[in-house]
Coordinates of C-alpha atoms in Angstrom, one line a residue:
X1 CA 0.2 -0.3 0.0
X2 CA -1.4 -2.1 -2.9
X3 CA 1.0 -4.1 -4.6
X4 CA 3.5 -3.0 -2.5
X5 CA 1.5 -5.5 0.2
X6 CA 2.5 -8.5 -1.6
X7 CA 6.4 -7.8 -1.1
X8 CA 6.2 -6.4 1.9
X9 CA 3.9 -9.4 3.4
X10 CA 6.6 -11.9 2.3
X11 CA 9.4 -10.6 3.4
X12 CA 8.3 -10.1 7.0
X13 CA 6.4 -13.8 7.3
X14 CA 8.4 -16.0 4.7
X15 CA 9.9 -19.0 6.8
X16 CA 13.1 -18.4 4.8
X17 CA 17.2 -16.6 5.6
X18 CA 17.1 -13.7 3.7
X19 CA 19.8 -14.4 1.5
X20 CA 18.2 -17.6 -0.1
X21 CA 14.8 -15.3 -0.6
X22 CA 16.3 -12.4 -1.5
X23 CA 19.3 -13.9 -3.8
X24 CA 22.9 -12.3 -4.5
X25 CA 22.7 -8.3 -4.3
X26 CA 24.1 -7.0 -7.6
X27 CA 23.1 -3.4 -7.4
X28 CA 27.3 -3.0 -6.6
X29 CA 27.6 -4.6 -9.8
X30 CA 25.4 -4.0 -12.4
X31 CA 28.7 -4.6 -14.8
X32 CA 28.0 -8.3 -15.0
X33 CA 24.2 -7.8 -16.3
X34 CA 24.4 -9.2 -20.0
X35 CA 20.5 -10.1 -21.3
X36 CA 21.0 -13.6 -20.4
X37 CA 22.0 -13.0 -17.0
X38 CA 18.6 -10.9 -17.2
X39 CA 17.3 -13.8 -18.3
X40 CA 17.6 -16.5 -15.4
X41 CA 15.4 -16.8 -13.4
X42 CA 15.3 -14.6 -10.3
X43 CA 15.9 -15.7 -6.1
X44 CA 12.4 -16.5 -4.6
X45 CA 11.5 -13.0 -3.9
X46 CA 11.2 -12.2 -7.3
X47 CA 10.3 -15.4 -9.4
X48 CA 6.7 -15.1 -7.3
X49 CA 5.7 -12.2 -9.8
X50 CA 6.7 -14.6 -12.7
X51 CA 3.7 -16.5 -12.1
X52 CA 0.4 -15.8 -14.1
X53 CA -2.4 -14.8 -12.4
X54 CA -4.8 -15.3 -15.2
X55 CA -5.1 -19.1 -14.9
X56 CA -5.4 -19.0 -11.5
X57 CA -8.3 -16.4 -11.4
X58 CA -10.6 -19.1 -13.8
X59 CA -9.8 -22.0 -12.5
X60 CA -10.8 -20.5 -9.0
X61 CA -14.0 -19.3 -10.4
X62 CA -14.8 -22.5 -12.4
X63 CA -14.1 -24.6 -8.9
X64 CA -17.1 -22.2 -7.3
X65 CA -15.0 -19.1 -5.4
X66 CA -17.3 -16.6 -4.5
X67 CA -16.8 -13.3 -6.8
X68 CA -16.2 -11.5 -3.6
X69 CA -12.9 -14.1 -2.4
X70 CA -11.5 -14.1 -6.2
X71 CA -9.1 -11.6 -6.4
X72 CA -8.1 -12.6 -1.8
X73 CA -8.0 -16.7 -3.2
X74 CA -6.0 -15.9 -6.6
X75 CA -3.7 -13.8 -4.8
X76 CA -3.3 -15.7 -2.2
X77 CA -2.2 -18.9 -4.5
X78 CA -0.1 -17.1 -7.1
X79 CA 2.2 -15.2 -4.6
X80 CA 1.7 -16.2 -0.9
X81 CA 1.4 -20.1 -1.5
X82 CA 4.8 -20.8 -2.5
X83 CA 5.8 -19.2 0.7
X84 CA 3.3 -21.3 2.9
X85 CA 1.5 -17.9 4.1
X86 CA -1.4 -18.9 1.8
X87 CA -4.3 -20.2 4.8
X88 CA -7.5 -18.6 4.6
X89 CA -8.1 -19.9 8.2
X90 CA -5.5 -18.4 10.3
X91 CA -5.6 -15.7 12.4
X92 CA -2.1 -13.4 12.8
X93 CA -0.3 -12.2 16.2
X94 CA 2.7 -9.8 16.1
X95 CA 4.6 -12.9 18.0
X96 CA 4.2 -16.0 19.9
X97 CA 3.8 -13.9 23.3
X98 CA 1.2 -12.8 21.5
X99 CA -0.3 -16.2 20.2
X100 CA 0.1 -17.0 24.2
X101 CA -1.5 -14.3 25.5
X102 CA -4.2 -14.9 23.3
X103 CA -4.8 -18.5 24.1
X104 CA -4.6 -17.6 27.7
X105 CA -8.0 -15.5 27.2
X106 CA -10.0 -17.2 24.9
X107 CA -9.4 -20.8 25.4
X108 CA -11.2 -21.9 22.2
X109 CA -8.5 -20.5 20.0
X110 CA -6.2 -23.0 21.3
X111 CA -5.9 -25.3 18.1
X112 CA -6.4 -22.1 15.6
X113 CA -3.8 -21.7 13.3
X114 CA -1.5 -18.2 13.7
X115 CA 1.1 -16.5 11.6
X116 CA 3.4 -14.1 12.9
X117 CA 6.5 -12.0 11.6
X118 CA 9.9 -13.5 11.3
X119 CA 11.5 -12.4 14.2
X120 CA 15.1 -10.5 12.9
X121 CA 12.8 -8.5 10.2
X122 CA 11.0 -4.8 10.6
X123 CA 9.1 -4.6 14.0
X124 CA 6.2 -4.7 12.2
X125 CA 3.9 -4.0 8.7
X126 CA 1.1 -2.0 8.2
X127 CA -1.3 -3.1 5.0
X128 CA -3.1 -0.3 3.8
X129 CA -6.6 -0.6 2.3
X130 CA -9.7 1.3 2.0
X131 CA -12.9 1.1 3.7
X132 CA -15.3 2.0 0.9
X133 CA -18.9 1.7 1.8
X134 CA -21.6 -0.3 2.7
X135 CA -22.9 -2.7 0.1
X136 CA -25.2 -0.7 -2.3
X137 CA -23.5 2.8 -1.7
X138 CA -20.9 4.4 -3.7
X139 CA -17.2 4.8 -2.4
X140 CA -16.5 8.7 -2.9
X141 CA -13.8 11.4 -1.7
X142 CA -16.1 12.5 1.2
X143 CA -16.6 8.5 2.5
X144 CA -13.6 6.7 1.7
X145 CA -11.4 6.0 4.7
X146 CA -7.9 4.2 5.4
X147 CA -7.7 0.7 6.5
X148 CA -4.4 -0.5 8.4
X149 CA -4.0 -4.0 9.0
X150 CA -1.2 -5.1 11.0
X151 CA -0.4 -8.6 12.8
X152 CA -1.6 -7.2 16.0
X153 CA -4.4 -4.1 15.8
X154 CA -6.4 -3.3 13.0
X155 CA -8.4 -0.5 11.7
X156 CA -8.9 2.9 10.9
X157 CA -7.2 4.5 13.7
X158 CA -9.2 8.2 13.5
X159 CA -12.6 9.8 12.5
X160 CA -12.4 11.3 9.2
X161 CA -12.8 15.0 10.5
X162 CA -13.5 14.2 13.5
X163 CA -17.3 12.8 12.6
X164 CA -19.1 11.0 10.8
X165 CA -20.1 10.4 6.9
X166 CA -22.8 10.0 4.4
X167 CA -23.3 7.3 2.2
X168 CA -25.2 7.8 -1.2
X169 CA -27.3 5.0 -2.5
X170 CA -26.4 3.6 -5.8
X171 CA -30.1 1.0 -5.9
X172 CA -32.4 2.6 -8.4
X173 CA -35.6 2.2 -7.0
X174 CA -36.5 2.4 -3.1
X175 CA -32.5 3.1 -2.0
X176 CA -32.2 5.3 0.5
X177 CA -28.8 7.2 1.6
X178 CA -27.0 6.6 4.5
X179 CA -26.3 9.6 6.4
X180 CA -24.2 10.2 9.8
X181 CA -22.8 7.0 9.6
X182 CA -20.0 6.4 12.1
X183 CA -16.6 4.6 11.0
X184 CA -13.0 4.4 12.4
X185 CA -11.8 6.0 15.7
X186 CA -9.4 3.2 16.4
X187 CA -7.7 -0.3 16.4
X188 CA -9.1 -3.7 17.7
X189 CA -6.6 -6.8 18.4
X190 CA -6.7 -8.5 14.8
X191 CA -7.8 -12.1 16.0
X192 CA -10.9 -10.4 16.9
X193 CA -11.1 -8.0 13.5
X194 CA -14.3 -9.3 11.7
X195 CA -16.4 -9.9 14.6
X196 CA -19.4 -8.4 16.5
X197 CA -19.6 -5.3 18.2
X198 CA -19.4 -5.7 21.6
X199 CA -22.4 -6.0 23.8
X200 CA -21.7 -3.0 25.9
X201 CA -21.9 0.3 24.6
X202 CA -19.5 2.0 27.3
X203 CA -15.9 1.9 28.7
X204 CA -14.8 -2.2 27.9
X205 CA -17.3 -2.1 25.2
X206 CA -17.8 -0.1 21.9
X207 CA -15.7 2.5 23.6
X208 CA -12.8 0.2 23.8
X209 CA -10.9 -1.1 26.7
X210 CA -7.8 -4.3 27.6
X211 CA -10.5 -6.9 28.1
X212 CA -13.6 -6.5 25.9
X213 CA -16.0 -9.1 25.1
X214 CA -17.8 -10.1 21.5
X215 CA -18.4 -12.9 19.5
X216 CA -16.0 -14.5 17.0
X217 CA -16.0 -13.1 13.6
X218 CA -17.3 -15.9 10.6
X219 CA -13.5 -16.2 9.7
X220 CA -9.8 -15.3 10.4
X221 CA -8.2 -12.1 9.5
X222 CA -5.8 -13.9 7.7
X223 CA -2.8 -12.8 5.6
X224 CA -4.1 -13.3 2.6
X225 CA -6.8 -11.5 3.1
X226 CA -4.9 -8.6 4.2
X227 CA -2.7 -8.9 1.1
X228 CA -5.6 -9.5 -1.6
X229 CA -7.7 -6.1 0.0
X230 CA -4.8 -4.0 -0.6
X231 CA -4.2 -4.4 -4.0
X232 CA -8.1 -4.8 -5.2
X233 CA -7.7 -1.8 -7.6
X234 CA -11.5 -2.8 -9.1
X235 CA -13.1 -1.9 -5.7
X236 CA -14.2 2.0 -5.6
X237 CA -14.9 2.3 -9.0
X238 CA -17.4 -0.7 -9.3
X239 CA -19.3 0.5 -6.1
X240 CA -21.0 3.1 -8.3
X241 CA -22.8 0.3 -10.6
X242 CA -25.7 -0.8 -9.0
X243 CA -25.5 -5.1 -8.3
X244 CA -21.9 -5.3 -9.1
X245 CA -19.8 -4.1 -6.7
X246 CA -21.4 -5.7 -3.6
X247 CA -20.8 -8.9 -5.5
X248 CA -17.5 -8.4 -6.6
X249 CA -15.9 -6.6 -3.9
X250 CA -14.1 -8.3 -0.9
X251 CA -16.2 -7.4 2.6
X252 CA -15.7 -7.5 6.2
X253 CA -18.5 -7.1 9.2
X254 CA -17.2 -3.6 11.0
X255 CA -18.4 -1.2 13.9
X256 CA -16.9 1.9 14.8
X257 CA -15.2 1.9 18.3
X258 CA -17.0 5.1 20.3
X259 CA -15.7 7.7 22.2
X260 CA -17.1 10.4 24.4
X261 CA -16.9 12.6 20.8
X262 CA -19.0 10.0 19.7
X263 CA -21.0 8.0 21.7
X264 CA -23.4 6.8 20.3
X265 CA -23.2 2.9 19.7
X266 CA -23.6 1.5 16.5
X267 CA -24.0 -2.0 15.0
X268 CA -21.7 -3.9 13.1
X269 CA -22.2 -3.9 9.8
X270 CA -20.5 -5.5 6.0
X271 CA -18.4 -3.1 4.1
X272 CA -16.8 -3.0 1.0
X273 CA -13.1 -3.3 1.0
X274 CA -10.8 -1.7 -1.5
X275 CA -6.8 -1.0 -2.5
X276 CA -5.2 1.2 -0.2
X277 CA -3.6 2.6 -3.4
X278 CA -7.0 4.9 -4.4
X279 CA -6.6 6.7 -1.1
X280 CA -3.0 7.3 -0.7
X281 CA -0.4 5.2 -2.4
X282 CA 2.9 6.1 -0.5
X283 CA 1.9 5.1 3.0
X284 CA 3.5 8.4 4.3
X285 CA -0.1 9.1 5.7
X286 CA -0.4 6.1 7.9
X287 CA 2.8 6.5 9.3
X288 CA 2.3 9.9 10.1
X289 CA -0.8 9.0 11.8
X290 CA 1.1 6.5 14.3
X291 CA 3.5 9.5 14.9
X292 CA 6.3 8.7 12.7
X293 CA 8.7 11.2 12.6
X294 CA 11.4 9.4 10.5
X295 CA 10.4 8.0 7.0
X296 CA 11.8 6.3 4.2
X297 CA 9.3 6.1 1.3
X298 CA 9.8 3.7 -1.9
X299 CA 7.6 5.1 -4.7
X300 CA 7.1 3.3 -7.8
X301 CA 6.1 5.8 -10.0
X302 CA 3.9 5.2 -14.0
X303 CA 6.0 7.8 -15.3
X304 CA 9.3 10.2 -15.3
X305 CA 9.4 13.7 -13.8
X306 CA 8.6 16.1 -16.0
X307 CA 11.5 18.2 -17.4
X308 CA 9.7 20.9 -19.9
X309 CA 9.5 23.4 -17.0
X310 CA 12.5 24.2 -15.0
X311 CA 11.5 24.0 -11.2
X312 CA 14.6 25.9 -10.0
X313 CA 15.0 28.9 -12.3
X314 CA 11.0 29.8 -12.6
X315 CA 10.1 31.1 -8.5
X316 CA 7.1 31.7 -9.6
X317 CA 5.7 28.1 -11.0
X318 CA 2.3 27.3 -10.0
X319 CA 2.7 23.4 -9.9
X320 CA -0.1 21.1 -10.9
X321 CA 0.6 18.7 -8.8
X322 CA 1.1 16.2 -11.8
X323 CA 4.5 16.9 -12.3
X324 CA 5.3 13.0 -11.2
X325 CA 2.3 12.0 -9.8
X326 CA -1.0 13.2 -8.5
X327 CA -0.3 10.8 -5.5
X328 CA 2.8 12.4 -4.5
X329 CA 1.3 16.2 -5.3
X330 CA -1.6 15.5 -3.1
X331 CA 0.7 15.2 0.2
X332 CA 1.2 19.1 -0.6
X333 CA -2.1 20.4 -1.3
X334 CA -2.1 20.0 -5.0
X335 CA -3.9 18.0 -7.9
X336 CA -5.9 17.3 -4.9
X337 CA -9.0 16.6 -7.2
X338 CA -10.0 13.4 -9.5
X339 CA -11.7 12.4 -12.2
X340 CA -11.7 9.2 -11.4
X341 CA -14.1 6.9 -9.7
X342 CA -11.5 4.8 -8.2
X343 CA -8.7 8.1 -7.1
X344 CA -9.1 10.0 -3.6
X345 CA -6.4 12.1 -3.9
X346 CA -8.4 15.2 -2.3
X347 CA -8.1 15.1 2.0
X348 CA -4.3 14.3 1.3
X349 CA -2.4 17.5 2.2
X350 CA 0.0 17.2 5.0
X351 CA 3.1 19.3 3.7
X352 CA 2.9 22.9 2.9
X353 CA 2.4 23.6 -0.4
X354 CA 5.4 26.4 -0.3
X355 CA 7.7 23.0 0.1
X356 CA 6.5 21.2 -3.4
X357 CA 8.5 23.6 -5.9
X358 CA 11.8 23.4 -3.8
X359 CA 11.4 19.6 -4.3
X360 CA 10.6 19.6 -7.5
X361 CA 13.6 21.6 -8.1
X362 CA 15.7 19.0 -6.1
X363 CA 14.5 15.9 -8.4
X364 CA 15.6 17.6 -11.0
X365 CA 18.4 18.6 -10.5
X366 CA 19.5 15.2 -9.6
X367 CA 17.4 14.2 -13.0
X368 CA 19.6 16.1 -14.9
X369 CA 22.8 15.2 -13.2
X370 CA 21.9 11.3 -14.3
X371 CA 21.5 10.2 -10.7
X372 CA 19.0 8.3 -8.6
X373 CA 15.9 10.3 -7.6
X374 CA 16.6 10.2 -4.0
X375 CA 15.7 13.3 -1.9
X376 CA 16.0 13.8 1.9
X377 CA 14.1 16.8 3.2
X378 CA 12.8 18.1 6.6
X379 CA 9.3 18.6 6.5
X380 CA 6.6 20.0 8.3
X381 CA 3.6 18.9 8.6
X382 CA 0.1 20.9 8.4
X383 CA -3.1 19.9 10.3
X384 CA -5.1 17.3 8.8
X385 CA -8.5 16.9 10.2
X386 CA -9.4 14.1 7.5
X387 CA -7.1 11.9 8.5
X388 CA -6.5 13.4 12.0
X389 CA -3.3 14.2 11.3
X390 CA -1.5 16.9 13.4
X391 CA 0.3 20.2 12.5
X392 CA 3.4 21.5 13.4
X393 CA 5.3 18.3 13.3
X394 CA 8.7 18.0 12.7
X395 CA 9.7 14.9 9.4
X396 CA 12.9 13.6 8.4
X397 CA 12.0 12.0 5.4
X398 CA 13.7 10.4 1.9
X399 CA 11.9 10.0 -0.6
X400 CA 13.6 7.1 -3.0
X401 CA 11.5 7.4 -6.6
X402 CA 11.6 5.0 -9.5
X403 CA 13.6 6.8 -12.5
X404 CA 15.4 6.2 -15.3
X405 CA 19.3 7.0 -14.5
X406 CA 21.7 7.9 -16.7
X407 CA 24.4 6.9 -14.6
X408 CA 22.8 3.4 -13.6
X409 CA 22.4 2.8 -17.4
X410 CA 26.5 3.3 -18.3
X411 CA 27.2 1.1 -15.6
X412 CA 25.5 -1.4 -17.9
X413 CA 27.0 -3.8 -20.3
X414 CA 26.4 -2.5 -23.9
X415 CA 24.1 -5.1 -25.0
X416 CA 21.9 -4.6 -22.1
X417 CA 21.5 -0.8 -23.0
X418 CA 20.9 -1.2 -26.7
X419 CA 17.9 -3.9 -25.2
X420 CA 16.7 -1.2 -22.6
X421 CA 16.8 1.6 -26.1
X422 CA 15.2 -0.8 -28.3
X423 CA 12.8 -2.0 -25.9
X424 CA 14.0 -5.6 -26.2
X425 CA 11.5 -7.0 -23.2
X426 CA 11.8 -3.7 -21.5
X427 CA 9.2 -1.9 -23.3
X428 CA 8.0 1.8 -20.6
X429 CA 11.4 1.0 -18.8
X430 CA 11.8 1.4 -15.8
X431 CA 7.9 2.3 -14.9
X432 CA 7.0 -0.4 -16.4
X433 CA 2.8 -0.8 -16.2
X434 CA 1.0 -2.1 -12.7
X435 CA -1.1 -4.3 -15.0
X436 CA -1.2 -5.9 -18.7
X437 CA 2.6 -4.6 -18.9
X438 CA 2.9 -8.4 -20.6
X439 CA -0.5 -8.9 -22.6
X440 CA -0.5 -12.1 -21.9
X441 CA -1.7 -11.7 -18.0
X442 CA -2.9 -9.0 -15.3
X443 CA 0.0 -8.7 -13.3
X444 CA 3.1 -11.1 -14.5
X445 CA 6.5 -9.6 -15.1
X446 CA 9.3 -11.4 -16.7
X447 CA 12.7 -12.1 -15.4
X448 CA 14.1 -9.7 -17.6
X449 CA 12.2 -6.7 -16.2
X450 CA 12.5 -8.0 -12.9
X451 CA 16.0 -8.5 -12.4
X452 CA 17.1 -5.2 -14.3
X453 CA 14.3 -3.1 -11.8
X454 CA 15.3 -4.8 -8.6
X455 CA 18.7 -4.5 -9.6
X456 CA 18.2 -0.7 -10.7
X457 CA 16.8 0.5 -7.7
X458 CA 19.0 -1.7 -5.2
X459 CA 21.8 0.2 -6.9
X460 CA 19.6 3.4 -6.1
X461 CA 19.5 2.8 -2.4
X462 CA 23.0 1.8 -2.3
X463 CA 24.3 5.1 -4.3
X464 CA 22.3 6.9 -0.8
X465 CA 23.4 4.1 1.6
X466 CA 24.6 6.7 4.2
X467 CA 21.9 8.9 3.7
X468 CA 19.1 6.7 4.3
X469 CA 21.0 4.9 7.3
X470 CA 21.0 8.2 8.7
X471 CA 17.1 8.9 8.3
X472 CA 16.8 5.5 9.8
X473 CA 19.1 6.2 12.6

C-alpha cells in the first residue's frame, strides 16, 4: 500500500539475486553501526530512496508530461528505472504460462512487452489504491472504494455494501450528481484492465466469464502505473476543488462487472485514481477479502504509542482509536471518523472492538520492557458489508510496528546513540516523516536514516524470527 508499493514492486520484479539487492543483513549485528558505516551508501534496495524526486517531477513537466502521468512518470524514473521495471508500455502476467496463454488468445499481443514476478519470490503482490470518483465528483467516505492490482486480476473485488454509490458534483454551475452508480464486484485479467466493457451484458460479458470479448484499453496496465496510483497521496483531497483534480489526478476507463444482484449493465467510464493509503493503509483488509487467514502486517507508523494511559491496569479505558494510529484503530471500530478530505478511515472495522484494549495493553507492555513492537494475536473477524468482508472468521495475525526500542538502541555503538539523541541526521527517529522529512525534496531519505531503519526493524523481525515463521507456517 502506498509507499509500501514501491518496495514491494521491486522486490518481486527486480531482475536481480537477492543478496546483491538486498545487501549484507546486519540486524544480527547492529554492534558494528558507527555514523560512518551509516553513512555509505546502501545495497540497491535502499540507495533507490536516495534519489530526489524533485528534479525529476520539473524536468518531466517542462518536457510536456500530462499533469495527470506526473506523479506515475516521476515515480516511475526515480525508483523503478534503475531496476529496468520503468516501461509505460507493458502489460504484466503473473508468469510466462501466463504471457503464453495470453498470446495464444489474442494473437495481436504477440510482440507486447510483459513483466512478470521473479520466480523464487512471494506468489504474488497485491497494489492497493483507491477508486475515487468520476472526473468532476468528490471522493468521500460513502464513495471511495479499494483498488487491487496484481500481475494477473485486477479490481475491486466486492460491492461496497452490496450496491451501489452516489457521486456529488463538485462543477459550480449546471453539475449534476451522480447517483446509483455501480462500481467493483470483481477482478478482470490485468492485460485487459483499462479497456471497454464488453459488448454483452450477460454471462461471458459484463457478468464475467473464461473467455470474454472487448476492445483493448488506450494503454498497458503497467507496473508503473500500478506503483505511481498507490502512493498518489494528492488524489482525494484535490477531487473536492472544482478543475483541479480531474487534471491532476491519475485516471483509468472502468465498468463494473454485473451480477444477478446487479444486473444492470453499465458503461465504462474514466475514474480518478488515488493512494490506497487514504482507505486503509495496512493492507489487512485486502487480504481478508481474498480469505486470508494467516497475516503478517509491517506498519510504519508517524508516531510512538502513547504511554500517558496505562492500557493494562485501567479495564475500563474507552480508547480513541488514536492511541498509534487512526489507521490501525479503524480495523476495531474506532476513530472511525475523519476530518480530513484525503482519510477514509470510517467502513474499516473488522475486529471486535472488545479486542483493541487487550492490544493496546500488549504493545505496551513490550514498550516498556524496551522491545520490538511485535504482537501475535488470534482474531476474529466481524461482518463487513463495505468491504464484503465476512464474520466469524478465524486470524492468526502479527502485527510488526515501527518503534523506538530501547534494547535495539544499547545494541548500538555509543556514537551512533548520542547521533540518534541529538538528532544528528535522524531528526523524528525512527518515524521519521512520509514526505519533506529532508527539506530539500518530497520523498528522499539519506543513507543515514536508511541504513539505521532497515537495520532497526530487520533486527525487529529477527528478535520474533520464530514467531512470525510460525504465523507463516
Amino acid at each position: 500500500v502506498s509507499g509500501g508499493t514501491w518496495a514491494s514492486s521491486i522486490l518481486m520484479f527486480a531482475e536481480m539475486d537477492l543478496e546483491q539487492l538486498l545487501g549484507r543483513p546486519l540486524g544480527r549485528n547492529p554492534r558494528v553501526l558507527y555514523p560512518n558505516e551509516l553513512d555509505k551508501m546502501p545495497a540497491p534496495f535502499g540507495a533507490i530512496i536516495t534519489t530526489y524526486i524533485n528534479p525529476i517531477l520539473l524536468g518531466l513537466k517542462i518536457s510536456g508530461v500530462p499533469l495527470s502521468m506526473l506523479w506515475v512518470a516521476a515515480v516511475a524514473e526515480a525508483y523503478l528505472e534503475p531496476f529496468g521495471l520503468n516501461h509505460l508500455d507493458a502489460y504484466m502476467a503473473g508468469s510466462q504460462r501466463e504471457i503464453d496463454a495470453i498470446k495464444q488468445k489474442n494473437p495481436q499481443f504477440n510482440d507486447a512487452k510483459f513483466q512478470v514476478p521473479q520466480p523464487g519470490r512471494a506468489k504474488t503482490i497485491i497494489m492497493n489504491s483507491i477508486i475515487m470518483a468520476p472526473p468532476n465528483f468528490e471522493a468521500t467516505a460513502d464513495t471511495v472504494v479499494n483498488l487491487q492490482i496484481s500481475p494477473d486480476y485486477s479490481g475491486s473485488p466486492f460491492y461496497p455494501n452490496g450496491g451501489t454509490v452516489n457521486y456529488h458534483s463538485v462543477q459550480r454551475f449546471g453539475g449534476r450528481d451522480l447517483d446509483n452508480y455501480l462500481v467493483g464486484g470483481g477482478v478482470i485479467s490485468t492485460y485487459a484492465f483499462g479497456s471497454a466493457e464488453p459488448t454483452n451484458p450477460g454471462r461471458d460479458g459484463q457478468m464475467g466469464g473464461q473467455n470474454v470479448e472487448m476492445h483493448s484499453g488506450p494503454r498497458p496496465m503497467c507496473l508503473a502505473r500500478a506503483v505511481g496510483w498507490s502512493s498518489a497521496a494528492f488524489g482525494a483531497a484535490l477531487t473536492a476543488i472544482p478543475g483541479i483534480g480531474t487534471g491532476v489526478n491519475p485516471r483509468v476507463e472502468m465498468w463494473p462487472i454485473t451480477s444477478e444482484q446487479q444486473p444492470r449493465p453499465q458503461q465504462a467510464a474514466r475514474m480518478m485514481i488515488g493512494d490506497g493509503g487514504s482507505l486503509e493503509n495496512l493492507g489487512i483488509n485486502a487480504a481478508l477479502q481474498r480469505g486470508a487467514s494467516k497475516i503478517v502486517s509491517c506498519y510504519g507508523t508517524v508516531k510512538p504509542l502513547q504511554s500517558t494511559m496505562r492500557y493494562c491496569s485501567n479495564p475500563n479505558y474507552d480508547p480513541t482509536g488514536m492511541e498509534l494510529s487512526q489507521q490501525l484503530g479503524s480495523l476495531f471500530g474506532f476513530a472511525t471518523y475523519s476530518e480530513s478530505k484525503s482519510d477514509y478511515p470510517q467502513h474499516n472495522q473488522v475486529f471486535p472492538r472488545s479486542e483493541y484494549r487487550p492490544f493496546l495493553c500488549e504493545l505496551q507492555k513490550l514498550q516498556d520492557e524496551g522491545r520490538p513492537l511485535v504482537v501475535r494475536r488470534q482474531l476474529t473477524t466481524v461482518t463487513n458489508a463495505w468491504w464484503g468482508i465476512e464474520g466469524d472468521r478465524q486470524v492468526d495475525i502479527a502485527f510488526v510496528i515501527l518503534s523506538r526500542s530501547r534494547l535495539f538502541e544499547e545494541t548500538l555503538p555509543a556514537e551512533t546513540q548520542s547521533a540518534i539523541e541529538g538528532q544528528v541526521g535522524l531528526k523524528h527517529w525512527p518515524h521519521f516523516k512520509t514526505m519533506f522529512q529532508n527539506t530539500v525534496d518530497i520523498t528522499q531519505y539519506t543513507p543515514r536514516q536508511i541504513n539505521l531503519l532497515s537495520t532497526l526493524m530487520e533486527w525487529a523481525v529477527y528478535q520474533n524470527e520464530d514467531m512470525i515463521r510460525d504465523v507463516l507456517r
